[in-house]
Amino acid sequence: MNDVVLPQRLRSGDRVAVVAPSGRVDAARLAVGVEHVRSWGLEVDVMPSVLAGHERLRYLAADDKARAQDLRNAWLDPRYAAVFCARGGYGVQRMIEYVDFDELVAVPKWFLGFSDITALHEPLNARGLVTLHGPMAAAVEQLAVEEGRERLRALLFEPETVTDLLSGARTVVDGVAEGRLRGGNVAMLAASVGTPTYAPPAGVVVLEDVDEAGYRIDRLLTQLLRAGWFDQVTGVVVGDFSGTQDPVDVVRERLEPLGLPMVAGAAIGHEPLNLAVPLGLPVRLDATAGTLTPGGLAGN
């Protein structure tokens, strides 16, 4: 297992880059989100392809190679202390073949995003880098919620102040689990199976998704189960499954037989309150108490 690589905390005056590895970005929403980020004392640069648009496919932010090049340029530029994704949507899997993850991990810096961005978190976390699953630069509804915005700011600037990563989670299966926190969007996790970036976790996993019918969540989890994705999982945190009817019932039916400590109702996902969590970091899940304790954040 790779050693944990924890990026340096941010400080007022640092410069960050915004990239768009996935879907088309709304300029007005991005402008509002960028002001939230600037209110933390950060300088913000938006990379060239973020608002470029794709010549034919309106659901993509830009051409695949251009999006990958923006990510590389932002990451390797020593002026930037962090790389924030503008939004999710669809598109990462089209550009991921143009990304050299070993090259990126060799220059540790905070990387932020969720949903479709799970496809980038996976190979980065598998190489030991700790990344942030949380509100993105154009996620104006989420950045408008003070609790979620403050959690993200704290993880970036004052990580030692974050002592519990959950809020309001309820016990599904009692017990305690430890290991590195992995996971993210279930559709993206299932879509990576069999690809060169497939990286099954060993530790605690967080799961979330949006606008998937119950039977599709069932199908996605069944795919992960059959692929052995859960073989080294020690505990499960069920986040928001927005737009899904009775999602916890579906998840419980599929995963409860594993007997792993499990909580549900974590504010992680596509709802307005989206509490950022550090993927790749060692954590301790106490499913009985409903807590998720991070380890090693104070040292960076």
Tab-separated table of C-alpha atoms in Angstrom:
chain	number	residue	atom	x	y	z
A	1	MET	CA	0.000	0.000	0.000
A	2	ASN	CA	1.307	3.460	-0.883
A	3	ASP	CA	2.188	5.847	1.914
A	4	VAL	CA	-0.349	8.570	2.634
A	5	VAL	CA	0.522	11.774	0.766
A	6	LEU	CA	-1.132	14.749	2.468
A	7	PRO	CA	-0.972	18.124	0.660
A	8	GLN	CA	0.071	21.239	2.543
A	9	ARG	CA	-2.702	23.299	4.093
A	10	LEU	CA	-3.739	26.469	2.284
A	11	ARG	CA	-2.974	29.954	3.560
A	12	SER	CA	-4.466	33.348	2.805
A	13	GLY	CA	-2.850	34.689	-0.350
A	14	ASP	CA	-2.418	31.272	-1.987
A	15	ARG	CA	-3.448	30.933	-5.623
A	16	VAL	CA	-5.729	28.126	-6.833
A	17	ALA	CA	-6.764	26.995	-10.305
A	18	VAL	CA	-10.257	26.023	-11.479
A	19	VAL	CA	-10.516	23.237	-14.072
A	20	ALA	CA	-13.480	21.548	-15.782
A	21	PRO	CA	-12.715	17.859	-16.427
A	22	SER	CA	-16.368	17.007	-17.064
A	23	GLY	CA	-19.539	18.830	-18.040
A	24	ARG	CA	-20.237	22.246	-19.526
A	25	VAL	CA	-19.927	25.059	-16.997
A	26	ASP	CA	-22.345	27.956	-16.547
A	27	ALA	CA	-20.322	31.175	-16.403
A	28	ALA	CA	-22.713	32.979	-14.037
A	29	ARG	CA	-22.748	30.118	-11.528
A	30	LEU	CA	-18.981	29.859	-11.666
A	31	ALA	CA	-18.591	33.590	-11.014
A	32	VAL	CA	-20.690	33.319	-7.840
A	33	GLY	CA	-18.766	30.289	-6.620
A	34	VAL	CA	-15.401	31.876	-7.310
A	35	GLU	CA	-16.358	34.804	-5.080
A	36	HIS	CA	-16.964	32.386	-2.211
A	37	VAL	CA	-13.474	30.958	-2.727
A	38	ARG	CA	-11.940	34.426	-2.925
A	39	SER	CA	-13.619	35.345	0.364
A	40	TRP	CA	-11.175	32.915	2.022
A	41	GLY	CA	-8.291	35.115	0.920
A	42	LEU	CA	-7.388	32.958	-2.088
A	43	GLU	CA	-6.460	34.141	-5.561
A	44	VAL	CA	-8.417	32.237	-8.220
A	45	ASP	CA	-7.518	31.580	-11.861
A	46	VAL	CA	-9.958	29.891	-14.241
A	47	MET	CA	-8.167	27.679	-16.767
A	48	PRO	CA	-8.751	28.295	-20.516
A	49	SER	CA	-10.996	25.335	-21.380
A	50	VAL	CA	-13.407	25.752	-18.449
A	51	LEU	CA	-15.822	27.954	-20.383
A	52	ALA	CA	-14.726	26.996	-23.910
A	53	GLY	CA	-17.455	24.486	-24.715
A	54	HIS	CA	-17.178	21.480	-27.005
A	55	GLU	CA	-17.582	22.066	-30.732
A	56	ARG	CA	-20.277	19.390	-31.155
A	57	LEU	CA	-21.182	17.870	-27.771
A	58	ARG	CA	-22.904	20.447	-25.622
A	59	TYR	CA	-22.677	18.348	-22.461
A	60	LEU	CA	-18.872	18.617	-22.352
A	61	ALA	CA	-16.893	21.593	-21.043
A	62	ALA	CA	-14.407	21.342	-23.909
A	63	ASP	CA	-12.433	18.895	-26.046
A	64	ASP	CA	-11.097	15.874	-24.119
A	65	LYS	CA	-7.423	16.684	-24.667
A	66	ALA	CA	-7.970	20.347	-23.789
A	67	ARG	CA	-9.606	19.436	-20.474
A	68	ALA	CA	-6.807	17.013	-19.655
A	69	GLN	CA	-4.183	19.574	-20.606
A	70	ASP	CA	-5.791	22.180	-18.356
A	71	LEU	CA	-5.680	19.731	-15.453
A	72	ARG	CA	-2.017	18.955	-16.091
A	73	ASN	CA	-1.015	22.586	-16.561
A	74	ALA	CA	-2.793	23.703	-13.408
A	75	TRP	CA	-1.421	20.846	-11.323
A	76	LEU	CA	2.192	21.183	-12.409
A	77	ASP	CA	2.253	24.973	-12.238
A	78	PRO	CA	4.067	25.889	-8.992
A	79	ARG	CA	1.962	29.036	-8.661
A	80	TYR	CA	-1.092	26.966	-7.708
A	81	ALA	CA	-1.518	25.462	-4.254
A	82	ALA	CA	-4.728	23.632	-5.161
A	83	VAL	CA	-6.848	22.547	-8.113
A	84	PHE	CA	-10.624	22.941	-7.809
A	85	CYS	CA	-13.062	21.363	-10.246
A	86	ALA	CA	-15.811	23.661	-11.484
A	87	ARG	CA	-18.509	20.980	-11.590
A	88	GLY	CA	-19.209	17.320	-12.292
A	89	GLY	CA	-21.588	16.202	-14.987
A	90	TYR	CA	-20.323	13.703	-17.527
A	91	GLY	CA	-16.927	13.650	-19.186
A	92	VAL	CA	-14.035	12.535	-16.977
A	93	GLN	CA	-13.919	9.021	-18.408
A	94	ARG	CA	-13.429	10.463	-21.903
A	95	MET	CA	-10.317	12.423	-20.895
A	96	ILE	CA	-8.797	10.182	-18.230
A	97	GLU	CA	-6.595	8.307	-20.734
A	98	TYR	CA	-4.693	11.561	-21.284
A	99	VAL	CA	-3.827	11.971	-17.575
A	100	ASP	CA	-0.515	10.761	-16.090
A	101	PHE	CA	-1.455	10.172	-12.454
A	102	ASP	CA	2.070	9.308	-11.347
A	103	GLU	CA	3.181	12.698	-12.640
A	104	LEU	CA	0.456	14.475	-10.666
A	105	VAL	CA	0.983	12.644	-7.376
A	106	ALA	CA	4.675	13.552	-7.529
A	107	VAL	CA	3.572	17.184	-7.008
A	108	PRO	CA	1.118	16.926	-4.066
A	109	LYS	CA	-1.584	19.588	-3.884
A	110	TRP	CA	-5.213	19.683	-2.858
A	111	PHE	CA	-7.653	18.447	-5.485
A	112	LEU	CA	-11.366	19.099	-4.990
A	113	GLY	CA	-14.469	17.691	-6.643
A	114	PHE	CA	-17.166	15.028	-6.423
A	115	SER	CA	-19.762	13.151	-8.493
A	116	ASP	CA	-18.183	12.444	-11.923
A	117	ILE	CA	-14.863	13.604	-10.442
A	118	THR	CA	-14.822	10.285	-8.547
A	119	ALA	CA	-13.138	8.854	-11.654
A	120	LEU	CA	-10.140	11.115	-10.918
A	121	HIS	CA	-10.157	10.619	-7.143
A	122	GLU	CA	-9.871	6.834	-7.508
A	123	PRO	CA	-6.448	6.623	-9.201
A	124	LEU	CA	-5.091	9.537	-7.146
A	125	ASN	CA	-6.157	7.923	-3.863
A	126	ALA	CA	-4.826	4.537	-5.016
A	127	ARG	CA	-1.404	6.203	-5.335
A	128	GLY	CA	-1.630	7.527	-1.785
A	129	LEU	CA	-2.706	11.131	-2.414
A	130	VAL	CA	-5.377	12.544	-0.101
A	131	THR	CA	-8.026	14.479	-2.059
A	132	LEU	CA	-11.220	16.306	-1.109
A	133	HIS	CA	-14.722	15.119	-1.973
A	134	GLY	CA	-16.875	18.212	-1.552
A	135	PRO	CA	-18.569	21.308	-3.027
A	136	MET	CA	-17.037	22.503	-6.311
A	137	ALA	CA	-16.366	25.993	-7.623
A	138	ALA	CA	-19.651	26.338	-9.522
A	139	ALA	CA	-21.797	24.498	-6.925
A	140	VAL	CA	-23.511	27.690	-5.803
A	141	GLU	CA	-26.326	26.020	-3.835
A	142	GLN	CA	-23.814	24.038	-1.788
A	143	LEU	CA	-21.354	26.892	-1.279
A	144	ALA	CA	-24.275	29.026	-0.071
A	145	VAL	CA	-24.789	26.702	2.914
A	146	GLU	CA	-22.558	27.951	5.712
A	147	GLU	CA	-22.008	24.588	7.411
A	148	GLY	CA	-20.810	22.914	4.218
A	149	ARG	CA	-18.765	25.917	3.120
A	150	GLU	CA	-17.071	26.108	6.531
A	151	ARG	CA	-16.261	22.373	6.534
A	152	LEU	CA	-14.503	22.777	3.185
A	153	ARG	CA	-12.613	25.861	4.325
A	154	ALA	CA	-11.561	24.155	7.553
A	155	LEU	CA	-10.205	21.068	5.785
A	156	LEU	CA	-8.171	23.284	3.484
A	157	PHE	CA	-6.909	25.841	6.020
A	158	GLU	CA	-7.308	24.376	9.551
A	159	PRO	CA	-7.601	20.590	9.154
A	160	GLU	CA	-6.823	19.884	12.804
A	161	THR	CA	-10.153	21.517	13.758
A	162	VAL	CA	-12.151	18.820	11.933
A	163	THR	CA	-12.547	15.989	14.439
A	164	ASP	CA	-15.699	14.272	13.095
A	165	LEU	CA	-16.539	13.993	9.393
A	166	LEU	CA	-20.196	13.020	9.867
A	167	SER	CA	-23.302	14.953	10.871
A	168	GLY	CA	-26.585	13.282	11.746
A	169	ALA	CA	-25.620	9.824	10.479
A	170	ARG	CA	-27.625	6.924	11.887
A	171	THR	CA	-26.517	3.373	12.628
A	172	VAL	CA	-27.400	0.624	10.159
A	173	VAL	CA	-24.945	-2.050	11.339
A	174	ASP	CA	-23.127	-1.669	14.692
A	175	GLY	CA	-19.379	-1.847	14.966
A	176	VAL	CA	-16.077	-0.083	14.423
A	177	ALA	CA	-14.019	-0.025	11.227
A	178	GLU	CA	-10.697	1.508	10.291
A	179	GLY	CA	-8.805	2.129	7.066
A	180	ARG	CA	-8.362	4.710	4.378
A	181	LEU	CA	-11.500	6.512	3.260
A	182	ARG	CA	-12.355	5.823	-0.364
A	183	GLY	CA	-15.361	5.791	-2.668
A	184	GLY	CA	-17.645	8.490	-4.013
A	185	ASN	CA	-20.230	8.324	-6.770
A	186	VAL	CA	-21.539	4.771	-7.177
A	187	ALA	CA	-22.161	5.057	-10.934
A	188	MET	CA	-18.567	6.172	-11.485
A	189	LEU	CA	-17.179	3.466	-9.201
A	190	ALA	CA	-19.065	0.784	-11.130
A	191	ALA	CA	-18.087	2.286	-14.495
A	192	SER	CA	-14.390	2.020	-13.616
A	193	VAL	CA	-14.497	-1.759	-13.143
A	194	GLY	CA	-12.302	-3.415	-15.747
A	195	THR	CA	-10.627	-0.173	-16.846
A	196	PRO	CA	-6.910	0.675	-16.438
A	197	THR	CA	-7.734	3.027	-13.531
A	198	TYR	CA	-9.805	0.468	-11.609
A	199	ALA	CA	-8.637	0.674	-7.998
A	200	PRO	CA	-10.757	-1.286	-5.485
A	201	PRO	CA	-10.522	0.120	-1.946
A	202	ALA	CA	-9.151	-1.332	1.275
A	203	GLY	CA	-10.792	0.445	4.198
A	204	VAL	CA	-13.903	2.537	4.836
A	205	VAL	CA	-15.959	3.657	1.836
A	206	VAL	CA	-18.438	6.477	1.310
A	207	LEU	CA	-21.169	6.047	-1.313
A	208	GLU	CA	-23.425	8.641	-2.940
A	209	ASP	CA	-25.330	9.196	-6.189
A	210	VAL	CA	-28.030	11.296	-7.841
A	211	ASP	CA	-31.060	10.738	-10.076
A	212	GLU	CA	-30.741	6.961	-10.208
A	213	ALA	CA	-33.845	4.798	-9.810
A	214	GLY	CA	-33.768	2.237	-7.038
A	215	TYR	CA	-33.298	-0.674	-9.414
A	216	ARG	CA	-30.334	1.079	-11.039
A	217	ILE	CA	-28.695	1.585	-7.643
A	218	ASP	CA	-29.308	-2.137	-7.083
A	219	ARG	CA	-27.648	-2.930	-10.423
A	220	LEU	CA	-24.630	-0.721	-9.726
A	221	LEU	CA	-24.042	-2.179	-6.271
A	222	THR	CA	-24.506	-5.697	-7.636
A	223	GLN	CA	-21.855	-4.973	-10.263
A	224	LEU	CA	-19.434	-3.813	-7.561
A	225	LEU	CA	-20.212	-6.830	-5.397
A	226	ARG	CA	-19.686	-9.283	-8.254
A	227	ALA	CA	-16.431	-7.558	-9.231
A	228	GLY	CA	-15.037	-7.999	-5.705
A	229	TRP	CA	-14.927	-4.250	-5.080
A	230	PHE	CA	-16.065	-4.731	-1.459
A	231	ASP	CA	-13.671	-7.600	-0.688
A	232	GLN	CA	-11.301	-5.439	1.420
A	233	VAL	CA	-13.840	-2.865	2.587
A	234	THR	CA	-14.041	-2.588	6.377
A	235	GLY	CA	-16.971	-0.162	6.806
A	236	VAL	CA	-19.580	1.762	4.815
A	237	VAL	CA	-20.813	5.359	5.006
A	238	VAL	CA	-24.017	5.877	3.011
A	239	GLY	CA	-24.320	9.469	1.876
A	240	ASP	CA	-27.107	11.141	-0.083
A	241	PHE	CA	-28.789	9.321	-2.952
A	242	SER	CA	-30.688	12.333	-4.239
A	243	GLY	CA	-33.700	11.658	-6.436
A	244	THR	CA	-33.845	7.960	-5.501
A	245	GLN	CA	-36.908	6.495	-3.807
A	246	ASP	CA	-36.049	4.610	-0.585
A	247	PRO	CA	-32.312	4.467	-1.354
A	248	VAL	CA	-31.306	3.249	2.107
A	249	ASP	CA	-33.596	0.222	1.730
A	250	VAL	CA	-31.889	-0.694	-1.540
A	251	VAL	CA	-28.389	-0.180	-0.128
A	252	ARG	CA	-29.206	-2.136	3.020
A	253	GLU	CA	-30.637	-5.057	1.049
A	254	ARG	CA	-27.476	-5.284	-1.047
A	255	LEU	CA	-24.792	-4.470	1.530
A	256	GLU	CA	-26.102	-5.394	4.973
A	257	PRO	CA	-25.352	-9.109	4.384
A	258	LEU	CA	-21.645	-8.161	4.278
A	259	GLY	CA	-21.881	-7.571	8.034
A	260	LEU	CA	-19.716	-4.455	7.838
A	261	PRO	CA	-20.176	-1.536	10.241
A	262	MET	CA	-22.470	0.862	8.371
A	263	VAL	CA	-24.101	4.256	8.838
A	264	ALA	CA	-26.606	6.050	6.617
A	265	GLY	CA	-27.807	9.619	6.274
A	266	ALA	CA	-24.371	11.233	6.010
A	267	ALA	CA	-24.564	14.720	4.463
A	268	ILE	CA	-22.258	13.802	1.586
A	269	GLY	CA	-23.451	14.124	-1.994
A	270	HIS	CA	-25.705	16.264	-4.169
A	271	GLU	CA	-27.906	17.897	-1.522
A	272	PRO	CA	-27.375	21.582	-0.578
A	273	LEU	CA	-25.541	20.493	2.579
A	274	ASN	CA	-22.518	18.610	1.246
A	275	LEU	CA	-19.884	18.058	3.925
A	276	ALA	CA	-16.426	17.686	2.413
A	277	VAL	CA	-14.421	14.589	3.359
A	278	PRO	CA	-10.749	13.724	2.726
A	279	LEU	CA	-10.578	10.666	0.479
A	280	GLY	CA	-7.459	8.556	0.897
A	281	LEU	CA	-6.983	9.539	4.545
A	282	PRO	CA	-6.950	6.942	7.356
A	283	VAL	CA	-10.217	7.161	9.327
A	284	ARG	CA	-12.054	5.376	12.136
A	285	LEU	CA	-15.759	4.701	11.654
A	286	ASP	CA	-17.725	4.080	14.842
A	287	ALA	CA	-21.034	3.030	13.344
A	288	THR	CA	-22.600	2.598	16.759
A	289	ALA	CA	-21.868	6.204	17.742
A	290	GLY	CA	-22.305	7.567	14.198
A	291	THR	CA	-18.861	9.150	14.012
A	292	LEU	CA	-16.095	9.161	11.404
A	293	THR	CA	-12.791	10.326	12.886
A	294	PRO	CA	-9.972	11.463	10.584
A	295	GLY	CA	-6.360	10.602	11.359
A	296	GLY	CA	-3.232	12.554	10.516
A	297	LEU	CA	-4.774	15.834	9.392
A	298	ALA	CA	-2.940	17.963	11.940
A	299	GLY	CA	0.497	17.186	10.564
A	300	ASN	CA	0.434	19.060	7.257
